[in-house]
PDB file of C-alpha atoms in Angstrom:
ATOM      1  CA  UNK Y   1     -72.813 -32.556 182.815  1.00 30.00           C
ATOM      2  CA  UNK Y   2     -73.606 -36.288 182.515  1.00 33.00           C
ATOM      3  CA  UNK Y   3     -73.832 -38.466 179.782  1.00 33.00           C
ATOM      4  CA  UNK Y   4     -77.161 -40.506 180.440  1.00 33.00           C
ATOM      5  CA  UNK Y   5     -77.554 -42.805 177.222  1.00 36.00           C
ATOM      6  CA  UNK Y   6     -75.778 -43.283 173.645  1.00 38.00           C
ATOM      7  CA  UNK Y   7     -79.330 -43.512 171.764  1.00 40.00           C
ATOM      8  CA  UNK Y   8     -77.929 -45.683 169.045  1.00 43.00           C
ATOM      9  CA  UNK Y   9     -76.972 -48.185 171.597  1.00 45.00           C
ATOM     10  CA  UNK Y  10     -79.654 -47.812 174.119  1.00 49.00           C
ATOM     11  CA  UNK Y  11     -83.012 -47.364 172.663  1.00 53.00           C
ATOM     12  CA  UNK Y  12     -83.699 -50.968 172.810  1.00 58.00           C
ATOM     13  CA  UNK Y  13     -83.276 -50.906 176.229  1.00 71.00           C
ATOM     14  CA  UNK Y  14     -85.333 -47.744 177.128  1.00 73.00           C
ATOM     15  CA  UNK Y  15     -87.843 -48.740 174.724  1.00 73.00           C
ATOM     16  CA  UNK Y  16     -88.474 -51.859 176.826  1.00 81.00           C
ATOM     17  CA  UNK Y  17     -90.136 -49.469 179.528  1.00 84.00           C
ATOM     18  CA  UNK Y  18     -92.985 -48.804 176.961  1.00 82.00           C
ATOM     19  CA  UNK Y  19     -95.710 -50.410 175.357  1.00 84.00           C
ATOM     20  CA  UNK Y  20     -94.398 -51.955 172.344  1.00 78.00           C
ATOM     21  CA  UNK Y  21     -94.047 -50.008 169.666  1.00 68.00           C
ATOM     22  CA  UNK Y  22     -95.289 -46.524 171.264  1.00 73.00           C
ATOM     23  CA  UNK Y  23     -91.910 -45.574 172.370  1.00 65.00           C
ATOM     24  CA  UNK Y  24     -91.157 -42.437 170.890  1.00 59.00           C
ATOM     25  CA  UNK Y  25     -88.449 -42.648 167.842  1.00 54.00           C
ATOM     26  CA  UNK Y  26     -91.515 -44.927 166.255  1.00 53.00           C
ATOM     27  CA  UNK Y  27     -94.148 -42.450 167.294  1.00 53.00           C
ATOM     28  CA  UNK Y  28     -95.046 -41.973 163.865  1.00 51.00           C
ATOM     29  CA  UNK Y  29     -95.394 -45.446 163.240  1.00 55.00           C
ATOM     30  CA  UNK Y  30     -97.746 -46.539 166.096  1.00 61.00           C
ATOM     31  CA  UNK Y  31    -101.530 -46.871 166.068  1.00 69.00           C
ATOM     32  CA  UNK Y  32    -102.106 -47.173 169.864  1.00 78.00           C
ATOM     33  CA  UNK Y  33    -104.090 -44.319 171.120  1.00 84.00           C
ATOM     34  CA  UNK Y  34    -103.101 -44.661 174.964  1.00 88.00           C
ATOM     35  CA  UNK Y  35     -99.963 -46.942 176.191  1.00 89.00           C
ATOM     36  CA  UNK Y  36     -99.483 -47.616 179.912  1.00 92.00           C
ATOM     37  CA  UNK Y  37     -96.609 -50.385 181.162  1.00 93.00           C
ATOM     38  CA  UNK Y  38     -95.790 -51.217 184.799  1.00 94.00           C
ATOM     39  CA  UNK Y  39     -92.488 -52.371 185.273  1.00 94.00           C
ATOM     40  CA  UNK Y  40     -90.924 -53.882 187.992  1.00 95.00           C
ATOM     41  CA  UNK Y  41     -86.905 -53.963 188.979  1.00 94.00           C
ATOM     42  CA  UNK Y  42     -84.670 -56.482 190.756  1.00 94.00           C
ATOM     43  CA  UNK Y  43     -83.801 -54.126 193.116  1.00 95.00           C
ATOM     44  CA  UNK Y  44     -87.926 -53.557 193.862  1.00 95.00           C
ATOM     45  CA  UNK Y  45     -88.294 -50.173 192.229  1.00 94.00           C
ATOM     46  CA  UNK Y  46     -91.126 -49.645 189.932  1.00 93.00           C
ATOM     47  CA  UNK Y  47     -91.785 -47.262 186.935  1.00 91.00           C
ATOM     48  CA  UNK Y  48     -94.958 -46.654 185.257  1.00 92.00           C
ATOM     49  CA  UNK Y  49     -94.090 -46.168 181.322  1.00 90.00           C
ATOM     50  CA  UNK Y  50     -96.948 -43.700 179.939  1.00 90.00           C
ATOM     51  CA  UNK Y  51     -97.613 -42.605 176.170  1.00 87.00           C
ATOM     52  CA  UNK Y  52    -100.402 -40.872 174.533  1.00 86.00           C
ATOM     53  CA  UNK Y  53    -100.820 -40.508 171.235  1.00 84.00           C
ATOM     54  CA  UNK Y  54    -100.788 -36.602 169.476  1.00 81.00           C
ATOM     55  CA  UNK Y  55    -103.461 -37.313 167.277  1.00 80.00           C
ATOM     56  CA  UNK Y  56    -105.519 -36.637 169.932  1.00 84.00           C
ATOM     57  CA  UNK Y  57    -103.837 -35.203 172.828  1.00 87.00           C
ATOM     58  CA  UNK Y  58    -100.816 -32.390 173.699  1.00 89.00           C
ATOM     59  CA  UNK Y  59     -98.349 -32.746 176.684  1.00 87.00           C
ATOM     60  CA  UNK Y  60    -100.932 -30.595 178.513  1.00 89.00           C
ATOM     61  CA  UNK Y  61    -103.663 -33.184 178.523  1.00 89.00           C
ATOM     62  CA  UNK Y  62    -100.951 -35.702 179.048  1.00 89.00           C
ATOM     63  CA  UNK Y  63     -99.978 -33.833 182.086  1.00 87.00           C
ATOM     64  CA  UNK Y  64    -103.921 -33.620 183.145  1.00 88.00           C
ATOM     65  CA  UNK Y  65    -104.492 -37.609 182.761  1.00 89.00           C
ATOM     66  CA  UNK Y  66    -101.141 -38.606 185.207  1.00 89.00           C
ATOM     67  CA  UNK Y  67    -101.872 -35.899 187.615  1.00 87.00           C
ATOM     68  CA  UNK Y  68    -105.515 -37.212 187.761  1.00 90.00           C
ATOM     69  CA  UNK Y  69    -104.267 -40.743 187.881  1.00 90.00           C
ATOM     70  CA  UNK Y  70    -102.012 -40.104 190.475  1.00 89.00           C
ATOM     71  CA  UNK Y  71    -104.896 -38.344 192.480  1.00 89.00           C
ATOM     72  CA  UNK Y  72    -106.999 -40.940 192.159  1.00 91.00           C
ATOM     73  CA  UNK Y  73    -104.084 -43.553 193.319  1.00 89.00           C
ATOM     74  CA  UNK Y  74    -103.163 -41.122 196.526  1.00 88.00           C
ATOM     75  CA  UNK Y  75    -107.046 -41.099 197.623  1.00 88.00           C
ATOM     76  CA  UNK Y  76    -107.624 -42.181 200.908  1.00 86.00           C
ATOM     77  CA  UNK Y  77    -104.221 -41.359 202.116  1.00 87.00           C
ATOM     78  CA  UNK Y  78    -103.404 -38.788 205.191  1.00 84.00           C
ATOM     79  CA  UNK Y  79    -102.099 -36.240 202.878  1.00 83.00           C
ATOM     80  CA  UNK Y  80    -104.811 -37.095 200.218  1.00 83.00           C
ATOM     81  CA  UNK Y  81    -108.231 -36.513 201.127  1.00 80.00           C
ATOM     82  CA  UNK Y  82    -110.178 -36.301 197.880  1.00 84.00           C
ATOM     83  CA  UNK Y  83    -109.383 -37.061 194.721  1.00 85.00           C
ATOM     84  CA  UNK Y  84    -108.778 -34.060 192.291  1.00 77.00           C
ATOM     85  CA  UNK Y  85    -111.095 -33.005 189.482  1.00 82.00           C
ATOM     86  CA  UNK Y  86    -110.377 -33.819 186.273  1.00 85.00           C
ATOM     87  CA  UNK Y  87    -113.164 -32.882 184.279  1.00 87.00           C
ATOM     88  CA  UNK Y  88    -111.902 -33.461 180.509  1.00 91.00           C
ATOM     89  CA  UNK Y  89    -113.514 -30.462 178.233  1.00 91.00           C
ATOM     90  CA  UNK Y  90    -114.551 -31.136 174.439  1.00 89.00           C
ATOM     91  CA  UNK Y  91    -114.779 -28.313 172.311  1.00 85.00           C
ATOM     92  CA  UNK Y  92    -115.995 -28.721 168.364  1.00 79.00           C
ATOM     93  CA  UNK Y  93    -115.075 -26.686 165.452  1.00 70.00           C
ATOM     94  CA  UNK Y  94    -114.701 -27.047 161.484  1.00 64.00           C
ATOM     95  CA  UNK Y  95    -111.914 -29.237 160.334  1.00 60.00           C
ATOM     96  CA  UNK Y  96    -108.383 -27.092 158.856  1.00 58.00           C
ATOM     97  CA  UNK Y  97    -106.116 -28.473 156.744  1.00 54.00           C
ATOM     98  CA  UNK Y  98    -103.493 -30.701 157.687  1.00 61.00           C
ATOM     99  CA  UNK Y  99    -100.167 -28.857 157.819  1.00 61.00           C
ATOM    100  CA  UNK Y 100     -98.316 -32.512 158.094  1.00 59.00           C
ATOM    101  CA  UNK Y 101     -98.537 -35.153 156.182  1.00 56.00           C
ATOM    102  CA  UNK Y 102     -99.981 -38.280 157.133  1.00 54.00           C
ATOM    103  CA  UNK Y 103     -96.582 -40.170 157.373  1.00 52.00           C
ATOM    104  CA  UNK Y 104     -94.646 -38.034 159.804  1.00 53.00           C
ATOM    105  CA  UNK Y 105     -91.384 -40.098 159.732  1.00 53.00           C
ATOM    106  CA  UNK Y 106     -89.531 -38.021 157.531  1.00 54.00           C
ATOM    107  CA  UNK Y 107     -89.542 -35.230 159.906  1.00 57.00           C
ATOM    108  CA  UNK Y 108     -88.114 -37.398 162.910  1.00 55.00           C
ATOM    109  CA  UNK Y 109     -84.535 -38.465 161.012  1.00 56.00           C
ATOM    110  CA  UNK Y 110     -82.586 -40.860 162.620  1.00 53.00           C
ATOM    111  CA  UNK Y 111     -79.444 -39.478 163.823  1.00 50.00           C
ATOM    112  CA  UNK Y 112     -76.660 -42.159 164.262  1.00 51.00           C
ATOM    113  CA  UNK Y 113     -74.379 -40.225 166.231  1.00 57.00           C
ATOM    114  CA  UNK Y 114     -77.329 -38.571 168.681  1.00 58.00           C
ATOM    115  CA  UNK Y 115     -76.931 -38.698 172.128  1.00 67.00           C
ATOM    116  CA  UNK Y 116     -79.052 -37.032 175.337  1.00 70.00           C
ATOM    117  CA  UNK Y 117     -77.210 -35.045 178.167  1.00 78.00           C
ATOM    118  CA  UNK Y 118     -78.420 -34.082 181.046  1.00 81.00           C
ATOM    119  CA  UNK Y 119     -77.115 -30.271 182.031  1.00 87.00           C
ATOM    120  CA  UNK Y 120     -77.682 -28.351 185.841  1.00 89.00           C
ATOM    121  CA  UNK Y 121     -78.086 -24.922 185.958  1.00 91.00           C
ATOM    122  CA  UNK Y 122     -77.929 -23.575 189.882  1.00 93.00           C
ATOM    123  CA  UNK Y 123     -80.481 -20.681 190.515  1.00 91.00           C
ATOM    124  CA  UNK Y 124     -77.091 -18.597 191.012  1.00 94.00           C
ATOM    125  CA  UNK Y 125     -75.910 -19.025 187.409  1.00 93.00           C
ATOM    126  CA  UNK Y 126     -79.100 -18.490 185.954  1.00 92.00           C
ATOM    127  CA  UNK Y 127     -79.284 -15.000 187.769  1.00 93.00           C
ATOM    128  CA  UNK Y 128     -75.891 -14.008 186.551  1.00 94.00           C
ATOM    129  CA  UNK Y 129     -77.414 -14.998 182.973  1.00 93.00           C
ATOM    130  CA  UNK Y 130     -79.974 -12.405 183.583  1.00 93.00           C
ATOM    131  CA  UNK Y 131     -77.725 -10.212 184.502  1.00 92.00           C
ATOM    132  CA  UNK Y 132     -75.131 -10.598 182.023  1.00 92.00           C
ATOM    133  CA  UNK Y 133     -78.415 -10.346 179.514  1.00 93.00           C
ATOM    134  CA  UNK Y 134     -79.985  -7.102 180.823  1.00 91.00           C
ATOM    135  CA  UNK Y 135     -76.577  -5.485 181.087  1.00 91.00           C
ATOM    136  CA  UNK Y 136     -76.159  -6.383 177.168  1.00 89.00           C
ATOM    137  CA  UNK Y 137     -79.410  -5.249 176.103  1.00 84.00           C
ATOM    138  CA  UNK Y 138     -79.340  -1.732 177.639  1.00 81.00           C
ATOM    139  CA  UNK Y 139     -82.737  -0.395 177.691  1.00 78.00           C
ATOM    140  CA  UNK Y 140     -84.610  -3.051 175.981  1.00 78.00           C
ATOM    141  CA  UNK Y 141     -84.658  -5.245 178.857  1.00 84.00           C
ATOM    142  CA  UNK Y 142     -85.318  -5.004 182.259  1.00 84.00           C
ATOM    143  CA  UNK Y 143     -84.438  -8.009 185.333  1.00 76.00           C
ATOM    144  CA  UNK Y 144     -87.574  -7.919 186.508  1.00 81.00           C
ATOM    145  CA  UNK Y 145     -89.311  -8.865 182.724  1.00 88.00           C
ATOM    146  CA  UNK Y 146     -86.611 -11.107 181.932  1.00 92.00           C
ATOM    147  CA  UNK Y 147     -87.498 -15.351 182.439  1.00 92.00           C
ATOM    148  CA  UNK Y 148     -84.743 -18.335 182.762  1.00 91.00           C
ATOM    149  CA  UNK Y 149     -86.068 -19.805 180.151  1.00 92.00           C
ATOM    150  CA  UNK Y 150     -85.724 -17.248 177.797  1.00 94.00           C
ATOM    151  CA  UNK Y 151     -82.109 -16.961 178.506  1.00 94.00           C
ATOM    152  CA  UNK Y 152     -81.803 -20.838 179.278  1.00 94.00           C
ATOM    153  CA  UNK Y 153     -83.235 -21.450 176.017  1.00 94.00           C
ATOM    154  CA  UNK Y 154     -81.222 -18.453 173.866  1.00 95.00           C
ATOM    155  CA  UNK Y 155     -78.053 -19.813 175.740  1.00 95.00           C
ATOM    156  CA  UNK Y 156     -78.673 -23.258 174.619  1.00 93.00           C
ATOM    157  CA  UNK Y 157     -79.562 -22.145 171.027  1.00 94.00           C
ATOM    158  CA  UNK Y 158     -76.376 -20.253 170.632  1.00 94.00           C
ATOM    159  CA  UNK Y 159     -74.004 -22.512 172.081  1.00 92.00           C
ATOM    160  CA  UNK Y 160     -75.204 -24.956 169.362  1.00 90.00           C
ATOM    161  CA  UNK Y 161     -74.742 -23.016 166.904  1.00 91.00           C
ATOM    162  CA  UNK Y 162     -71.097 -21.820 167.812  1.00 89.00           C
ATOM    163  CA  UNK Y 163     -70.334 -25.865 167.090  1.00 86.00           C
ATOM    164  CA  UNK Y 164     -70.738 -25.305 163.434  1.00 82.00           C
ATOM    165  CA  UNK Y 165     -67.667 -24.511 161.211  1.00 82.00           C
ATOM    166  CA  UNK Y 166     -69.476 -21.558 159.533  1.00 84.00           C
ATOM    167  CA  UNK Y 167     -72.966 -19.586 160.179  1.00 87.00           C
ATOM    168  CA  UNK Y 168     -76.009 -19.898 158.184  1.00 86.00           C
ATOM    169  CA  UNK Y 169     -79.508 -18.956 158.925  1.00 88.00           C
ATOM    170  CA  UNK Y 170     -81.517 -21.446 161.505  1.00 92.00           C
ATOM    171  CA  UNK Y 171     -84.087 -20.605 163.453  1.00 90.00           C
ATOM    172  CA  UNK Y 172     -85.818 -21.910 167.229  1.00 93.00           C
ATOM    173  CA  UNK Y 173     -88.845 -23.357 167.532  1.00 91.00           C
ATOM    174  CA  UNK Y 174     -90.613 -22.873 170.942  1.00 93.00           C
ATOM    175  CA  UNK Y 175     -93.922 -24.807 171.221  1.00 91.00           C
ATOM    176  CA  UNK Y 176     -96.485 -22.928 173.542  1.00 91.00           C
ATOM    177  CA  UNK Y 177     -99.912 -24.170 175.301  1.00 91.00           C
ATOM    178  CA  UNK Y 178    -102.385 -21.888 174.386  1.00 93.00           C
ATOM    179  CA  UNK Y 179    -105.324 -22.481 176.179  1.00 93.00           C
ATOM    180  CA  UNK Y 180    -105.265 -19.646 178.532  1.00 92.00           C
ATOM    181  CA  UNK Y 181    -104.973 -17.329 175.252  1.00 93.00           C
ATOM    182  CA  UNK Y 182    -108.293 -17.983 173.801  1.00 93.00           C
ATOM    183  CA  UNK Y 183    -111.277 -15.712 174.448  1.00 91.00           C
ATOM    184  CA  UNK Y 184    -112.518 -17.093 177.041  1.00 92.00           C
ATOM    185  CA  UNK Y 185    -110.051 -18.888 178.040  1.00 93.00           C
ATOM    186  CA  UNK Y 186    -109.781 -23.044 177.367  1.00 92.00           C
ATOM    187  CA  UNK Y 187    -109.427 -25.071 180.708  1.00 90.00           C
ATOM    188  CA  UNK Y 188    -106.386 -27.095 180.936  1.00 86.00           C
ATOM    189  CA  UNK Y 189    -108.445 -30.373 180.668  1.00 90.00           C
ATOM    190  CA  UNK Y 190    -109.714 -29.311 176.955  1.00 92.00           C
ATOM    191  CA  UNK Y 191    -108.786 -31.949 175.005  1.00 92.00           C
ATOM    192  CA  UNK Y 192    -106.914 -31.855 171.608  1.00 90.00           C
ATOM    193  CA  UNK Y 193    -103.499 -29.828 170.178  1.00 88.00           C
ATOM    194  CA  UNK Y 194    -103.783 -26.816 171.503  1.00 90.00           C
ATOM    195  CA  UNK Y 195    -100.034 -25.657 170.928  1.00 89.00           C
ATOM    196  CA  UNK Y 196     -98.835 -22.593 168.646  1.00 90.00           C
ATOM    197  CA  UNK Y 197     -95.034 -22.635 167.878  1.00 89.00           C
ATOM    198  CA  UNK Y 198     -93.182 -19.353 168.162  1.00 92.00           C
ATOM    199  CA  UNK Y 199     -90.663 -19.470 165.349  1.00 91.00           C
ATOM    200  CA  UNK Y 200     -87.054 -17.339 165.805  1.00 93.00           C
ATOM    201  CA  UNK Y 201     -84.959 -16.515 162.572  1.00 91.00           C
ATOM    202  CA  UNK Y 202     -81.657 -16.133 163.124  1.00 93.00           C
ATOM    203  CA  UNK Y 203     -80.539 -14.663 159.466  1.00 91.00           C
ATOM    204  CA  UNK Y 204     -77.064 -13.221 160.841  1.00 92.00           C
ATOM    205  CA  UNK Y 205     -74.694 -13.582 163.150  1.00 91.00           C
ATOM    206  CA  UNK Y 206     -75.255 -10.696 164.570  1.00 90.00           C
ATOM    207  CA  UNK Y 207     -78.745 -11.457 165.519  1.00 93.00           C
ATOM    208  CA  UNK Y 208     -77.733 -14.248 168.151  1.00 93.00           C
ATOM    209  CA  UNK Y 209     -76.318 -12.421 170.857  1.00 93.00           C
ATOM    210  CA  UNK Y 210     -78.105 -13.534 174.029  1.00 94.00           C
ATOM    211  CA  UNK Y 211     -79.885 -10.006 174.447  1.00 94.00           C
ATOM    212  CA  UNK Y 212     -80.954 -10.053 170.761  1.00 94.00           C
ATOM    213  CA  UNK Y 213     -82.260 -13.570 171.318  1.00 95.00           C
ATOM    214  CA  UNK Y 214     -84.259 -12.929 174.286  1.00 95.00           C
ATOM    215  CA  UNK Y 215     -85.949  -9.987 172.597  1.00 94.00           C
ATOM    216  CA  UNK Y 216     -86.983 -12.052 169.606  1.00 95.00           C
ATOM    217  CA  UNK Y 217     -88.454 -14.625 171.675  1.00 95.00           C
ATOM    218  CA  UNK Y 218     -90.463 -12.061 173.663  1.00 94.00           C
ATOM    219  CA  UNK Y 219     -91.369 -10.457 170.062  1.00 94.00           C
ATOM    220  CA  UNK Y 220     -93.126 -13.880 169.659  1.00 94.00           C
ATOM    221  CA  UNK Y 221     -94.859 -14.369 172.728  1.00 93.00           C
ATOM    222  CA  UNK Y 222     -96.053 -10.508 172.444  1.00 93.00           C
ATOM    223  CA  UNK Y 223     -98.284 -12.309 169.123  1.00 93.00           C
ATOM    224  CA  UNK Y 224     -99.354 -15.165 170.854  1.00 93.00           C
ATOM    225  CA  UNK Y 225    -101.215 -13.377 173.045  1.00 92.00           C
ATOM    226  CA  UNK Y 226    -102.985 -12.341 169.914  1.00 93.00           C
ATOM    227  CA  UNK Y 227    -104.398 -15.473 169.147  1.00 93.00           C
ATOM    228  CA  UNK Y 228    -108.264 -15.709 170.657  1.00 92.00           C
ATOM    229  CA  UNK Y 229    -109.648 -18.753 168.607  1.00 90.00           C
ATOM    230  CA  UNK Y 230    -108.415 -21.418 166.550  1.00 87.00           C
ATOM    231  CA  UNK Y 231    -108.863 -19.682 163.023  1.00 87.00           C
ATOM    232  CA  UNK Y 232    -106.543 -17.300 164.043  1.00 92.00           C
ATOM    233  CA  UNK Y 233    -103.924 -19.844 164.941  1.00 90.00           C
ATOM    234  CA  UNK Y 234    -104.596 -21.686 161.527  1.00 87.00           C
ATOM    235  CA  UNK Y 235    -104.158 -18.635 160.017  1.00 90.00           C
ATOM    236  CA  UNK Y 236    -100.711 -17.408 161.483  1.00 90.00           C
ATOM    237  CA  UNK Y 237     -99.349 -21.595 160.546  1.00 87.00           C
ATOM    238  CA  UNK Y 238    -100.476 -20.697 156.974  1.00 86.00           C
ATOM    239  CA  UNK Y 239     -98.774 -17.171 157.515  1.00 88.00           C
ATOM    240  CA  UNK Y 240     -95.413 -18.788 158.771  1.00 86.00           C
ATOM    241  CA  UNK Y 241     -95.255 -21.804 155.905  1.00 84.00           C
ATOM    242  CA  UNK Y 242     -96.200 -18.678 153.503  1.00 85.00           C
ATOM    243  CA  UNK Y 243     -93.103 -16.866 154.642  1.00 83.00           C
ATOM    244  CA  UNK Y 244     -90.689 -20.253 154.039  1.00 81.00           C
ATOM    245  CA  UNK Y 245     -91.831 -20.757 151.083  1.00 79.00           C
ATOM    246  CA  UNK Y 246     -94.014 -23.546 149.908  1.00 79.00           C
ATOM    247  CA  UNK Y 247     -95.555 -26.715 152.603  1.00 75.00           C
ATOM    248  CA  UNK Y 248     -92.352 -28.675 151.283  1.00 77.00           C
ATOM    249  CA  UNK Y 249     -90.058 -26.043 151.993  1.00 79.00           C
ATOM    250  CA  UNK Y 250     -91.256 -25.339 155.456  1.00 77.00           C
ATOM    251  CA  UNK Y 251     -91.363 -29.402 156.082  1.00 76.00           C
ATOM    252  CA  UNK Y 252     -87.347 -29.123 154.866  1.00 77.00           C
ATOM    253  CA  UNK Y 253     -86.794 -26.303 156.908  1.00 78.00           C
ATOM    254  CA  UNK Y 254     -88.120 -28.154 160.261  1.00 77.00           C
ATOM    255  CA  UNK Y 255     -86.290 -30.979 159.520  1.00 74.00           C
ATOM    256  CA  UNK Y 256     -82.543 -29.451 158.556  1.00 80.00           C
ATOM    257  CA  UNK Y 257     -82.638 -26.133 160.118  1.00 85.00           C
ATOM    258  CA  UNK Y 258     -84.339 -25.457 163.079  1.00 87.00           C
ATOM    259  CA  UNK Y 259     -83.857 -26.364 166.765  1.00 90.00           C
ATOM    260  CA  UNK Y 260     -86.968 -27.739 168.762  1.00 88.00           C
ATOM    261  CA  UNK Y 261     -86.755 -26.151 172.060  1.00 90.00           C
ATOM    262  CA  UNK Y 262     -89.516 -26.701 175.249  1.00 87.00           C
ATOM    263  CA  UNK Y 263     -89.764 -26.063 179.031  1.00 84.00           C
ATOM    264  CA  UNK Y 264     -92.311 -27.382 181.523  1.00 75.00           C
ATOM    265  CA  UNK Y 265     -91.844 -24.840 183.457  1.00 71.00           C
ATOM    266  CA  UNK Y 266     -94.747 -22.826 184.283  1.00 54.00           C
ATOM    267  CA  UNK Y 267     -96.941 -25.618 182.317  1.00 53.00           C
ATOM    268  CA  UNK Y 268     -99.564 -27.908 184.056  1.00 47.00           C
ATOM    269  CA  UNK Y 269     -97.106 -30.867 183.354  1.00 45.00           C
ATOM    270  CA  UNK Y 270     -95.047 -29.228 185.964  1.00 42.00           C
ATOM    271  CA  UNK Y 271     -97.740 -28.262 188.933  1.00 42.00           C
ATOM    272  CA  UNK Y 272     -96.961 -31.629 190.333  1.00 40.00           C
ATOM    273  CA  UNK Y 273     -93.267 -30.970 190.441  1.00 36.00           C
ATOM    274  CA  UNK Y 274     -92.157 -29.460 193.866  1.00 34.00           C
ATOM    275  CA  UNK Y 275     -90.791 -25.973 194.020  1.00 33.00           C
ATOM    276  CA  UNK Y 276     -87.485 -27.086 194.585  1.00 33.00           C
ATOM    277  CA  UNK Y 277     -87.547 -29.513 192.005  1.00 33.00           C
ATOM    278  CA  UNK Y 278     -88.701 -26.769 189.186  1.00 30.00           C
ATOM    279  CA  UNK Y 279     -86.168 -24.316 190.288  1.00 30.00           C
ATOM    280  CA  UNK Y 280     -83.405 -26.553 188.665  1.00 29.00           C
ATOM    281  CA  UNK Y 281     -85.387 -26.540 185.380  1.00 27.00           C
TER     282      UNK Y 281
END
């Protein structure tokens, strides 16, 4: 485990590696569409700083524009023949209400005390989590239809909560591309939010065992693969918010009891990661 930055201390400095003011704890106070800075070391290493705004993009079409870029860069090379397609696709369809409000800062709190670890799991441990997961669940789960991230991400969710004093009722949120779900099925170039979030309630104690966990989160993927157009996924936001109570509620319930959980794995962010590279995901 290594402690890479104390984010009250350090954002300056990592925010320097962006365009100004599209770094992303004042994301929802930007207006740049597209931010790209070069920057240049003493040492003569280089990073390229990219940020794209989500009113009109996901991570998936963020992915899509820095693979293409970088295709476009390698062209000409030995290894690099031709540059890959890009093709960006447009789709239209009638407006739906906004389920946010216009000023989104209230739902990215600043957290004096935050920090950002970086944690290695070796393929080796992540098969004895399987393991130790199937074994738990008895019948309901099987090695072969078992992920890493499903157990990564349960493990992760219920070590956090075992740091709080007393239990109360949280719940995971999972953001998922979508594309490939709709009938027929969206390229990974379309452009636009196409993201569901598959929401996990955790109402007892009892319900956050790692097996228990990794069954809920398959419950949720199970009705993703229900979702064919974008009415239906409009629908099933209005159906969760309806189930939390009112917009406000469900706006408080992001904000003070939920974790936000993600993987690239398995994404199109992560087809230009290597194999080995992934693995350690």
């Amino acid at each position: 485990m290594h402690m890479l930055q104390h984010i009250s201390e350090e954002n300056d400095n990592v925010g320097q590696l962006y365009v100004d003011g599209m770094f992303w704890p004042n994301s929802p106070h930007r207006k740049g569409i597209v931010g790209v800075q070069v920057n240049h070391f003493a040492c003569g290493g280089i990073t390229v700083g990219v940020t794209m705004s989500h009113r009109i993009s996901d991570g998936c079409n963020l992915g899509s524009f820095v693979s293409y870029w970088a295709s476009v860069a390698r062209h000409g090379s030995s290894d690099h023949k031709e540059v890959l397609p890009f093709n960006p696709h447009f789709i239209q369809y009638p407006n739906t209400s906004n389920f946010f409000p216009p000023d989104a800062s209230a739902l990215f709190p600043k957290h004096i005390n935050a920090v950002t670890r970086k944690f290695v799991f070796p393929n080796s441990k992540l098969s004895d989590l399987k393991n130790k997961v199937v074994t738990e669940g008895g019948s309901i789960l099987s090695i072969n239809n078992v992920t890493r991230v499903e157990v990564l991400t349960s493990l992760l969710y219920k070590t956090a909560l075992a740091t709080s004093s007393s239990f109360k009722p949280y719940f995971i949120i999972l953001p998922a591309n979508i594309r490939d779900k709709f009938v027929p099925k969206l390229p990974h170039t379309t452009v636009g939010n196409y993201v569901a979030c598959m929401m996990v309630k955790t109402r007892y104690e009892s319900e956050t065992s790692l097996s228990v966990l990794v069954s809920k989160i398959k419950e949720q993927k199970i009705e993703l693969e229900r979702l064919q157009n974008v009415q239906m996924v409009h629908q099933r936001m209005e159906s969760i918010i309806s189930s939390l109570g009112t917009k406000e509620e469900f706006l408080d319930s992001i904000v003070n009891i939920s974790f936000l959980l993600s993987s690239f794995v398995g994404s199109h962010i992560a087809n230009s990661i290597s194999d080995g590279e992934i693995r350690q995901l």
